[in-house]
XYZ file of C-alpha atoms in Angstrom:
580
model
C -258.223 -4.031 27.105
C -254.645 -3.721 28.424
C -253.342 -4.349 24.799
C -255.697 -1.630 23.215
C -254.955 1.157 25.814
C -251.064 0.688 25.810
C -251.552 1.531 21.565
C -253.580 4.223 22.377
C -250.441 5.964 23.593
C -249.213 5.708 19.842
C -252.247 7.500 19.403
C -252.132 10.117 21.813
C -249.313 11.676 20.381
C -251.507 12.931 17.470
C -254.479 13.962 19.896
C -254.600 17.636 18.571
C -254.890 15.806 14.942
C -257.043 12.420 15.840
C -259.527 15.324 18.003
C -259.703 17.084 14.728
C -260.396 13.626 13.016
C -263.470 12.657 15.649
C -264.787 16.780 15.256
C -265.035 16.110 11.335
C -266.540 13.020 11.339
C -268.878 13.842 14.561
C -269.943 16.804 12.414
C -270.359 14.784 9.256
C -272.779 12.495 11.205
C -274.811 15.370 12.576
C -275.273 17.062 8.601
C -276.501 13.485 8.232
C -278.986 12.975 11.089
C -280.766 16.154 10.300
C -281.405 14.867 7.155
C -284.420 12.796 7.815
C -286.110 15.654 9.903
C -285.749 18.013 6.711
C -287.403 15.368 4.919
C -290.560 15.205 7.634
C -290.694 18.599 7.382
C -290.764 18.720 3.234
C -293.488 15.934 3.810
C -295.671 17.742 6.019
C -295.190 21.175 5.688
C -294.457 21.396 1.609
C -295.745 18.585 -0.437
C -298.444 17.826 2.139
C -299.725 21.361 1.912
C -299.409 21.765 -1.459
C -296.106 24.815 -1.498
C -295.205 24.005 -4.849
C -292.962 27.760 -4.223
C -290.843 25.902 -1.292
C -290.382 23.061 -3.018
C -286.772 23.272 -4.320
C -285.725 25.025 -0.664
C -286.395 21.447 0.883
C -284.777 19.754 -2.095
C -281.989 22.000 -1.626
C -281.820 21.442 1.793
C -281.269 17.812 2.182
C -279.015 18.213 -0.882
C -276.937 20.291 1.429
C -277.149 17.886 4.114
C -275.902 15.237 2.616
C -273.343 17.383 0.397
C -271.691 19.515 3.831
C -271.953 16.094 5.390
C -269.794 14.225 2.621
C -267.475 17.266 2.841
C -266.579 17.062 6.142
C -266.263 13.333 5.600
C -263.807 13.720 3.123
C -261.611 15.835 4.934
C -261.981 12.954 8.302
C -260.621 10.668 5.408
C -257.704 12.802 4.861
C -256.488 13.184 8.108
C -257.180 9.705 9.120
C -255.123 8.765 6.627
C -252.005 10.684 7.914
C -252.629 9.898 11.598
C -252.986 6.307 10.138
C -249.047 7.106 9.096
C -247.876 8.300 12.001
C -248.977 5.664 14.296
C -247.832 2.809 11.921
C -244.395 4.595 11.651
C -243.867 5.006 15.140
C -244.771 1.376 15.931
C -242.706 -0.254 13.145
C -240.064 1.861 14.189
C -239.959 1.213 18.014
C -240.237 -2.583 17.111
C -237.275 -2.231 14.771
C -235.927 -0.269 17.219
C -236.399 -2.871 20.175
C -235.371 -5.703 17.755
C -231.901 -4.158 17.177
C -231.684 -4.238 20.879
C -232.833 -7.393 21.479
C -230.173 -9.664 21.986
C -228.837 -13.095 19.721
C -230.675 -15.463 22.132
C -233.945 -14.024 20.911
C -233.102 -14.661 17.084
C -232.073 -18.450 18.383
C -235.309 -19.199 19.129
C -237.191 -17.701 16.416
C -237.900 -17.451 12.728
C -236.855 -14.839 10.385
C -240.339 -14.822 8.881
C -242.534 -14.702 12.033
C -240.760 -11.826 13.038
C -241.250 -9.817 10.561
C -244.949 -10.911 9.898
C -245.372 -9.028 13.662
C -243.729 -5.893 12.386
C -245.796 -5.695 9.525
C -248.989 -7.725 9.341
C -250.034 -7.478 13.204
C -249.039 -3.838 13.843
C -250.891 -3.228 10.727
C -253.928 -4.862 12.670
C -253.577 -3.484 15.583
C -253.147 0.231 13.971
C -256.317 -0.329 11.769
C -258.128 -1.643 15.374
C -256.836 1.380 17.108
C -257.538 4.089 14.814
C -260.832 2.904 12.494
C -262.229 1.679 15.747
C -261.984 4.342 17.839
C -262.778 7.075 14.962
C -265.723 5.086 13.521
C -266.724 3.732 17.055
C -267.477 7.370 18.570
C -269.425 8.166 15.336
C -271.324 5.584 15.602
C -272.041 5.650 18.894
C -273.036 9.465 18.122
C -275.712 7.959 15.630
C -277.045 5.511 18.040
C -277.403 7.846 20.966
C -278.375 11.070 18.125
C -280.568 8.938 16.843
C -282.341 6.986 19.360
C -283.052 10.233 21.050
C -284.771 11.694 18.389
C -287.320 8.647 17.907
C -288.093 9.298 21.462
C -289.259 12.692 21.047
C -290.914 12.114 17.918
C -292.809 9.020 19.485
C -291.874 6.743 22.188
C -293.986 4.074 22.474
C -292.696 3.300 18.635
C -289.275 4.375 19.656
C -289.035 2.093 23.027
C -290.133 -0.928 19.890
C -287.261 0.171 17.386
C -284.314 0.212 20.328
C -285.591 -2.727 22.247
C -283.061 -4.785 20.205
C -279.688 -2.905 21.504
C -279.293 -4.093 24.785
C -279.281 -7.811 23.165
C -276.977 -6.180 20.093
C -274.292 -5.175 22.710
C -274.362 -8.146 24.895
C -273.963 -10.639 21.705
C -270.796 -8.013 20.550
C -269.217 -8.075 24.018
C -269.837 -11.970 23.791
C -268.336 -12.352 20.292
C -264.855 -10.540 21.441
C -264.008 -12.354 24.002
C -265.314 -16.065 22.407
C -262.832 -15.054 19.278
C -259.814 -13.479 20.934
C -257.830 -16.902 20.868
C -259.005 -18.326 18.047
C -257.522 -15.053 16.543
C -254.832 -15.743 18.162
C -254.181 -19.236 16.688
C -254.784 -17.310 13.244
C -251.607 -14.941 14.046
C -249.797 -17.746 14.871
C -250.410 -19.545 11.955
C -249.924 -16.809 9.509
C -246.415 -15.787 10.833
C -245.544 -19.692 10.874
C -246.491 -19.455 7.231
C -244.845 -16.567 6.304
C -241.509 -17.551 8.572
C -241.518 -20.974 5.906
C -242.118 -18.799 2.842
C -238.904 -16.347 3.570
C -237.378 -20.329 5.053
C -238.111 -21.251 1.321
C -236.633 -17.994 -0.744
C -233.781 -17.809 1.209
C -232.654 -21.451 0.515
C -234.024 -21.126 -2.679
C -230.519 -22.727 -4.412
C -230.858 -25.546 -2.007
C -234.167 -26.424 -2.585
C -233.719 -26.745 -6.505
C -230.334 -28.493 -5.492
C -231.646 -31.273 -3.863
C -234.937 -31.429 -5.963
C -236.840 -30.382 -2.847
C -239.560 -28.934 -4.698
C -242.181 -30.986 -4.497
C -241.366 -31.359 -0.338
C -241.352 -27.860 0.409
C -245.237 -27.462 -1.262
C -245.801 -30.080 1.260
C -245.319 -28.766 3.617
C -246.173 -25.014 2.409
C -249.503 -26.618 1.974
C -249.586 -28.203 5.417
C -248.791 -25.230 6.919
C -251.612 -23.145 4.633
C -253.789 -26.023 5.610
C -253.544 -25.043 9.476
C -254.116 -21.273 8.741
C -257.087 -22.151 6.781
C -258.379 -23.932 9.478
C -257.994 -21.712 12.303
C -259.712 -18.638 10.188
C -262.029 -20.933 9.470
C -263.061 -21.497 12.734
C -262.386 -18.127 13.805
C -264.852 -16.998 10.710
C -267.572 -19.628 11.741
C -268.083 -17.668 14.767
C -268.434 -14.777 12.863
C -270.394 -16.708 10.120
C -273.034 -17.236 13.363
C -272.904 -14.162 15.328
C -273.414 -11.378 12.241
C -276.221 -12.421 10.757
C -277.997 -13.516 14.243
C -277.069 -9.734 15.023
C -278.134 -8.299 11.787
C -281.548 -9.948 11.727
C -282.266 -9.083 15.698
C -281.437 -5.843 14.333
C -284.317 -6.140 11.312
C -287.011 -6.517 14.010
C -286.755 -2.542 14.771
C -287.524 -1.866 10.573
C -290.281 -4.691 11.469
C -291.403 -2.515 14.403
C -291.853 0.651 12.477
C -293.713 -1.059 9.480
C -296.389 -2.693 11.930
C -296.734 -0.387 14.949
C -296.048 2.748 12.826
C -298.657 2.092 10.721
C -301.364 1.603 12.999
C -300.060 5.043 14.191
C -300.790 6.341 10.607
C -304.006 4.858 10.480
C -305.298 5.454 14.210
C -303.187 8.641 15.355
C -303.973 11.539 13.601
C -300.831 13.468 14.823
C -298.597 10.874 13.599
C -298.096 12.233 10.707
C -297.227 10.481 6.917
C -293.589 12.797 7.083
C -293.135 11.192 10.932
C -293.909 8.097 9.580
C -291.120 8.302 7.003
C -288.968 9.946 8.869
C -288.982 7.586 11.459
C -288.397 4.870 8.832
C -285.512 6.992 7.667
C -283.653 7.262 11.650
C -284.611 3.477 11.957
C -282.469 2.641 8.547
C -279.796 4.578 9.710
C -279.811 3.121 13.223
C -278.816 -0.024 12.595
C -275.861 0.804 10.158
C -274.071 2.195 12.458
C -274.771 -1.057 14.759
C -273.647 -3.357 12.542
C -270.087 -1.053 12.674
C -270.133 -1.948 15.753
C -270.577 -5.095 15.467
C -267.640 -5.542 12.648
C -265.385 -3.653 15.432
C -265.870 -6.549 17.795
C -264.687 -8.829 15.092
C -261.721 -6.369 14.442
C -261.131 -5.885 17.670
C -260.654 -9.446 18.852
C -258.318 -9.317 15.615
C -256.161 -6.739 16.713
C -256.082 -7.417 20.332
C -253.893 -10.939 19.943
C -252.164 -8.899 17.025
C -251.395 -6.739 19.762
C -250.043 -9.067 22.194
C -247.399 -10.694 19.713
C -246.225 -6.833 18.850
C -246.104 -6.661 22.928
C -244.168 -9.719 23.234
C -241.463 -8.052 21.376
C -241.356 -4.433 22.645
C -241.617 -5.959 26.246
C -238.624 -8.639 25.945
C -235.975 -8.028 28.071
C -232.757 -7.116 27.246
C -230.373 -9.190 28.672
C -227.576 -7.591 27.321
C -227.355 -3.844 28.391
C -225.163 -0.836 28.371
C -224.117 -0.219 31.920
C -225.474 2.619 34.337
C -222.176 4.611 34.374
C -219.776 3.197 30.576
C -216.266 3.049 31.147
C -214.189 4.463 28.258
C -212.612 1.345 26.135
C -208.367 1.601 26.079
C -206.654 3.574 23.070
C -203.845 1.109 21.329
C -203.108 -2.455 21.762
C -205.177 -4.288 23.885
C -204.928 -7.979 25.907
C -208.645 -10.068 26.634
C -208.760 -12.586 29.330
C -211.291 -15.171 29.929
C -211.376 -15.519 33.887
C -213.403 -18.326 35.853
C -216.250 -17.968 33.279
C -219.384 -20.460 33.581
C -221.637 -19.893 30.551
C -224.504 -22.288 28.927
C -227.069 -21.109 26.392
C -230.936 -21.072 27.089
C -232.604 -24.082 27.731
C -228.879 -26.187 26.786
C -226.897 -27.988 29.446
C -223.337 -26.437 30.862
C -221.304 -25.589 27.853
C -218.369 -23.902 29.339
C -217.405 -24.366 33.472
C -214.279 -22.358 35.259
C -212.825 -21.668 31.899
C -209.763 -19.191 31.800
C -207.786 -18.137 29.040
C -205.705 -15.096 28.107
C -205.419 -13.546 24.674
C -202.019 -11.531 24.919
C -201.722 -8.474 23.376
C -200.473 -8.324 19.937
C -200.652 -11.724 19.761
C -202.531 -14.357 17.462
C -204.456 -16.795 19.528
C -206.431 -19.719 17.766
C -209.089 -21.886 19.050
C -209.407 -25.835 17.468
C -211.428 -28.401 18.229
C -214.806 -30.658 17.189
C -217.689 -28.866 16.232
C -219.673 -27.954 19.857
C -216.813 -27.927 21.436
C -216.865 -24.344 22.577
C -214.721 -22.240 19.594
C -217.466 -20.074 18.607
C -219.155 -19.519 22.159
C -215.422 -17.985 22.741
C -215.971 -15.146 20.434
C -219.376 -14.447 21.242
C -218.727 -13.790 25.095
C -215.759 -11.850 23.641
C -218.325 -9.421 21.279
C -221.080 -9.908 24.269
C -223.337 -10.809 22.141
C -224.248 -13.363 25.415
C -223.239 -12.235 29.090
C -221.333 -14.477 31.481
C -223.249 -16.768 34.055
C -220.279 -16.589 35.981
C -217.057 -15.108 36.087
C -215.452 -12.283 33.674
C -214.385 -11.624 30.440
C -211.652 -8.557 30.364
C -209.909 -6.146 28.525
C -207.130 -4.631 29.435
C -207.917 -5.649 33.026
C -211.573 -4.096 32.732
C -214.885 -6.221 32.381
C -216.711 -5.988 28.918
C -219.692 -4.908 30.779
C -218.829 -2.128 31.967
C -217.851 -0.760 28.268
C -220.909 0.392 26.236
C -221.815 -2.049 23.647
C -221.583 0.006 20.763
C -217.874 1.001 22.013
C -216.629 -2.621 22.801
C -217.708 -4.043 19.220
C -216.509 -0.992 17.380
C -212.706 -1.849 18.898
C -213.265 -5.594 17.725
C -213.248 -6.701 14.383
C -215.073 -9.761 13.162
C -215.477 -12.436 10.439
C -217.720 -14.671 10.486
C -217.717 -18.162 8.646
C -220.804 -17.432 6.842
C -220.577 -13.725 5.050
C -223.625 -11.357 5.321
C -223.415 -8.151 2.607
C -226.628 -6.288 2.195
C -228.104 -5.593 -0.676
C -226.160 -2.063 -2.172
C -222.699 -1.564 -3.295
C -219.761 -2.886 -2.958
C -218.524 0.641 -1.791
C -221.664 1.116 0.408
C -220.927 -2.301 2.492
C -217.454 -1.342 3.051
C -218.448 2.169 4.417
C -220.468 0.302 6.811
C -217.155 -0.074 8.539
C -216.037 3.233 8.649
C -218.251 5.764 6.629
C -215.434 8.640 6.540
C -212.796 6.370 5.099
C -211.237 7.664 1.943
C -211.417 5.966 -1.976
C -207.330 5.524 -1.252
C -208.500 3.593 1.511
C -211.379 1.542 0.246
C -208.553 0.327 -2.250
C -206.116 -0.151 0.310
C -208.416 -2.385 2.587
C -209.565 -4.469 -0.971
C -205.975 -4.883 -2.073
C -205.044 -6.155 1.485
C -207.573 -8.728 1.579
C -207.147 -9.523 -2.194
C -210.361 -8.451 -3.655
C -209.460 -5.263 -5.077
C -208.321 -7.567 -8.495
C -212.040 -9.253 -8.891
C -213.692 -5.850 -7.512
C -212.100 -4.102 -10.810
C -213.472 -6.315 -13.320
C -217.066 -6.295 -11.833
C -219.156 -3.969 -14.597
C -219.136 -0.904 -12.466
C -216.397 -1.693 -10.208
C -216.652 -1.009 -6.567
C -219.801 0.620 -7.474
C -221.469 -2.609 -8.796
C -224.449 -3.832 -6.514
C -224.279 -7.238 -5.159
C -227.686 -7.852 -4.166
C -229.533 -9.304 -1.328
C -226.958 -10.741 0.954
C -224.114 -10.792 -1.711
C -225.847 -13.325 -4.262
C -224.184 -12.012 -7.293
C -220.757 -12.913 -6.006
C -219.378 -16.471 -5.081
C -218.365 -17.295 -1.745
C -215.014 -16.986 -1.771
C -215.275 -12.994 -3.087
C -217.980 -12.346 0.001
C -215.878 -13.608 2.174
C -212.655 -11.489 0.907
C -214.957 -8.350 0.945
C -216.079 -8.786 4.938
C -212.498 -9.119 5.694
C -211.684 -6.110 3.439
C -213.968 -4.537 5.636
C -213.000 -5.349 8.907
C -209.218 -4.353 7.845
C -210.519 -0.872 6.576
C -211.869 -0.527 10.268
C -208.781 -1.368 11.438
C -209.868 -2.628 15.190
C -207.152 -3.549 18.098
C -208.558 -7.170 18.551
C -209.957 -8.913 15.234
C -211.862 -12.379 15.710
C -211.603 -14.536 12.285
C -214.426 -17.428 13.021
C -213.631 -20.124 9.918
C -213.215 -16.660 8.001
C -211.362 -18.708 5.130
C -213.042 -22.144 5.479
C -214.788 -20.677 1.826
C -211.870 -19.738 -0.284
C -209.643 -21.441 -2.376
C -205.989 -22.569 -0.953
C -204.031 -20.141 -3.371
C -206.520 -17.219 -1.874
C -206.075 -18.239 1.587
C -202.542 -18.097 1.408
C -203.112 -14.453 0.020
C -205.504 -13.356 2.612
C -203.007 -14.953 5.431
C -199.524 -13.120 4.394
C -202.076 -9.425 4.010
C -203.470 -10.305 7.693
C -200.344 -11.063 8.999
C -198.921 -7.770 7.778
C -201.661 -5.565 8.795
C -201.951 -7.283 12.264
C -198.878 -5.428 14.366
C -199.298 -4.633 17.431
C -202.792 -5.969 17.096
C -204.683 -8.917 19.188
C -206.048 -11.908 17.160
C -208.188 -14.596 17.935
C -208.680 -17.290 15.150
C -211.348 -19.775 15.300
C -210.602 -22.987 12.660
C -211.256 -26.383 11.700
C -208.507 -26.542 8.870
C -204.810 -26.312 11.140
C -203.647 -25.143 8.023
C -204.537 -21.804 9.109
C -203.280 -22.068 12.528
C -199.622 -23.259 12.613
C -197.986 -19.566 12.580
C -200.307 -18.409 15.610
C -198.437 -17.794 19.073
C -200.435 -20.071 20.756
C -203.062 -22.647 19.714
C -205.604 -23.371 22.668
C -207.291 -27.098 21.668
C -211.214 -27.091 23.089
C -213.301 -30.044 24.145
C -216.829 -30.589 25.390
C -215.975 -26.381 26.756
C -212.555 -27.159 28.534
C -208.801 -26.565 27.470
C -207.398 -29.939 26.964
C -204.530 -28.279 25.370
C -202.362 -25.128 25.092
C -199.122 -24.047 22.958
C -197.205 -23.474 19.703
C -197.617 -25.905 16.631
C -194.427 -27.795 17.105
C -195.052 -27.680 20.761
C -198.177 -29.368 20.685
C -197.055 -31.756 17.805
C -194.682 -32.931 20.090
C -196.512 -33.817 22.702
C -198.890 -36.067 20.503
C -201.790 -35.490 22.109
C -205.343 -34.352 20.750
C -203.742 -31.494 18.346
C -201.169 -33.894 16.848
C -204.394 -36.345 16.298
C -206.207 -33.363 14.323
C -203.332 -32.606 12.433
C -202.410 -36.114 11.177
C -205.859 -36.574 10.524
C -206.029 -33.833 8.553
C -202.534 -34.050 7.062
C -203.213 -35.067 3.464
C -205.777 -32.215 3.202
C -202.976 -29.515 4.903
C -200.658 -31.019 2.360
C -202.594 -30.289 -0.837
C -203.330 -26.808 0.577
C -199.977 -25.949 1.070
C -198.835 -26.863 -2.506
């Protein structure tokens, strides 16, 4: 119940509207129930009697009954509908919200897919739980207690016959919810796993046809779908058992009011023919509303381990804050230092112990080494994207954490080896940089990264969409745009991770004489396996297995023939091709 009640506060911010919402459809139940007691009375007082005069006044007033009762039902549909809205936008929005927040460990350990199957299948459950079940709960509780109290004072003894079943009705419901709640819980599971290998699938879509992996991914698509089917399965068995058990305890009230009602007709004169029917009418009623009831346990247990994954997310901690009290970030050049710093990622042995290194201002600084050997892990304590476990990471003498986040990574430009570009313009994705640059700059920042020549032949130019994630362009023009965008922001420290492992020799060469002119006065960190791109940098810092095994220029370090000069030779007939 702890899930249910914390959504209810989405809720509760439309309380003046979702009142309104319960008046409407608590009045729409009440045109309803009277109903059957117009009917008794047409029975008895009109057509029993013989008033052929009043008959159309009865017709006309269970016509209106029904009518003023499917009026106000229609409005309850319209305003369910919008505080339906509301509450999914406000959820969807603090879970995209909280996800932006969250930091990169969390995507580590997750799929794209699953994610976003919380965000919008299970807040969709949990919304429809919330709202329907509340709404559609209270009116048919209304019709239970409205109606059970008026077989009681049209005849109890029949009455105590016809709601003899509820007790046994509730009990099996409160049962149901809590026999189901993990096996809907295994269903959730299953369906973001699913979806998380069907966005798996589409994004590697090239791949897959590549490597003729069709007929493997179907596999185990259809392994996957097999689980899912399996868990609803059992998950609907339950349900397969406990609604029509429910359903037919619920028949023996009709069965009560055909037996022991008609011996009333026959040996009570004052039960009446119109009683009779009526009382057939409330019992009809009464049990429609019960099986809502019943359906809400099933929805219920659905949206209460819906709830718990959208939970899991909103109440993840962040790890990675903005401190109490921000200190402003340094105008002009600016120096980073590494300074005793321990750091190892969740759940991963020691990756980095009493590791210091200084990045001196306006200065290029590159990092080589084996894959794993710490490169990247540099840069990310750099952006704090991860915080230290030990030790400090500065700038200009002041610890990253005590700069607000937003501050420290607008100051730091990055590329990364693999380009993201979202799906819009070209013009659009370089304004994500700095949205008041200027045209004169947008062409400034393209020419300096040598893009502004491909960007012109595009159909509409720097207008031309590139869709999801860049697809229409090759990798060597994504790449050139994401640097054309970090120059156009024009940051004091830029951090190039393998940001021209994808582009052609002649290009790189392009890309390195614009950086170099554009990076005065400016701090640089390069991150490469191809030295190619490293012998002009001030000082090249060789990693392994997290330490510094090596530190100095290119000719420096050549001469000392150690593990530079090893990567260099061993890379020497692929530096000499690129330098042709």
């Amino acid at each position: 119940m702890r899930t249910i009640w914390r959504v209810s506060h989405y809720l509760f911010r439309y309380r003046t509207l979702f009142i309104l919402t319960l008046v409407l459809a608590i009045g729409s139940a009440l045109f309803t129930l009277s109903a059957p007691q117009v009917v008794q009375w047409v029975i008895d007082d009109i057509i029993r009697l013989k008033k052929i005069d009043l008959i159309w006044i009865g017709v006309l007033l269970v016509a209106g009954c029904y009518f003023f009762g499917e009026l106000l039902n229609s409005l309850r549909i319209r305003l369910n509908n919008i505080v339906e809205q509301k509450v999914l936008i406000d959820l969807r929005h603090d879970l995209h919200a909280k996800l932006l927040d969250l930091p990169i460990a969390f995507y580590d350990q997750r799929k794209t897919g699953e994610v976003a199957s919380r965000v919008i299948e299970d807040v969709q459950d949990v919304e429809r739980a919330l709202l329907d079940g509340t709404e559609q709960g209270s009116v048919s509780l209304v019709y239970v207690f409205g109606i059970s109290s008026m077989l009681f004072l049209k005849e109890p003894l029949l009455a105590l016959f016809v709601v003899a079943p509820l007790p046994i009705l509730f009990f099996l419901g409160w049962n149901h919810a809590i026999v189901t709640r993990r096996s809907w819980q295994l269903v959730r599971e299953s369906a973001g796993a699913l979806n998380g290998l069907l966005v798996e699938d589409i994004q590697g879509n090239r791949l897959i046809h590549s490597f003729a992996l069709k007929e493997n991914e179907r596999a185990r698509f259809r392994k996957q779908a097999e689980i899912l089917k399996s868990r609803t399965l059992t998950a609907a068995f339950r349900w397969s058992v406990y609604n029509p058990t429910s359903n037919f305890i619920a028949s023996l009230g009709t069965v009560a009011v055909i037996g022991m009602g008609g011996y009333l007709l026959i040996m009570d004169p004052s039960f009446t023919f119109g009683k009779f029917v009526a009382f057939f009418y409330l019992c009809s009623m009464l049990y429609a509303p019960l099986n809502t009831l019943n359906s809400l346990t099933h929805m219920l247990s659905t949206a209460k381990a819906s709830g718990e994954r959208v939970f899991e997310i909103l109440d993840h901690p962040i790890s990675v804050k903005d401190p109490t009290i921000p200190v402003k970030f340094p105008t002009g050049s600016v120096q980073a230092e590494l300074c005793g710093v321990r750091f190892a990622y969740p759940q991963r042995d020691q990756l980095i112990e009493n590791f210091d290194l200084k990045f001196p201002m306006g200065q290029v600084t590159a990092l080589v080494g084996h894959t794993g050997s710490g490169k990247s892990t540099v840069a990310n304590l750099l952006l704090r994207y991860y915080d230290v476990d030990q030790g400090k990471v500065l700038v200009n003498g002041t610890d990253v954490r005590h700069f607000r986040l937003a501050e420290l990574r607008e100051n730091i430009g990055f590329v990364a080896q693999d380009p993201f570009l979202f799906d819009g313009t070209i013009e659009e994705n370089l304004r994500l940089a700095r949205k008041e640059a200027t045209d004169e700059e947008l062409i400034e920042a393209l020419r300096g990264a040598h893009s502004l020549d491909f960007v012109l032949k595009l159909p509409q130019g720097i207008q031309t969409t590139i869709g999801e994630r860049g697809i229409r362009l090759s990798m060597g023009e994504k790449q050139r745009l994401t640097i054309a965008r970090v120059l156009l922001k024009n940051p004091p420290f830029v951090i190039l991770d393998e940001a021209t492992s994808s582009v052609d020799s002649v290009t790189e060469r392009h890309i390195q004489n614009a950086l170099e002119n554009l990076m005065q006065d400016r701090t640089v960190l390069i991150i490469a396996h191809r030295l190619s791109t490293v012998r002009r940098a001030d000082q090249i810092v060789v990693l392994e297995a997290g330490r510094i095994v090596e530190q100095g220029g290119h000719e420096e370090l050549l001469d000392n023939d150690g593990n530079y000069a090893h990567l260099w030779h061993a890379q020497h007939d692929v530096i000499s091709h690129s330098l042709t």
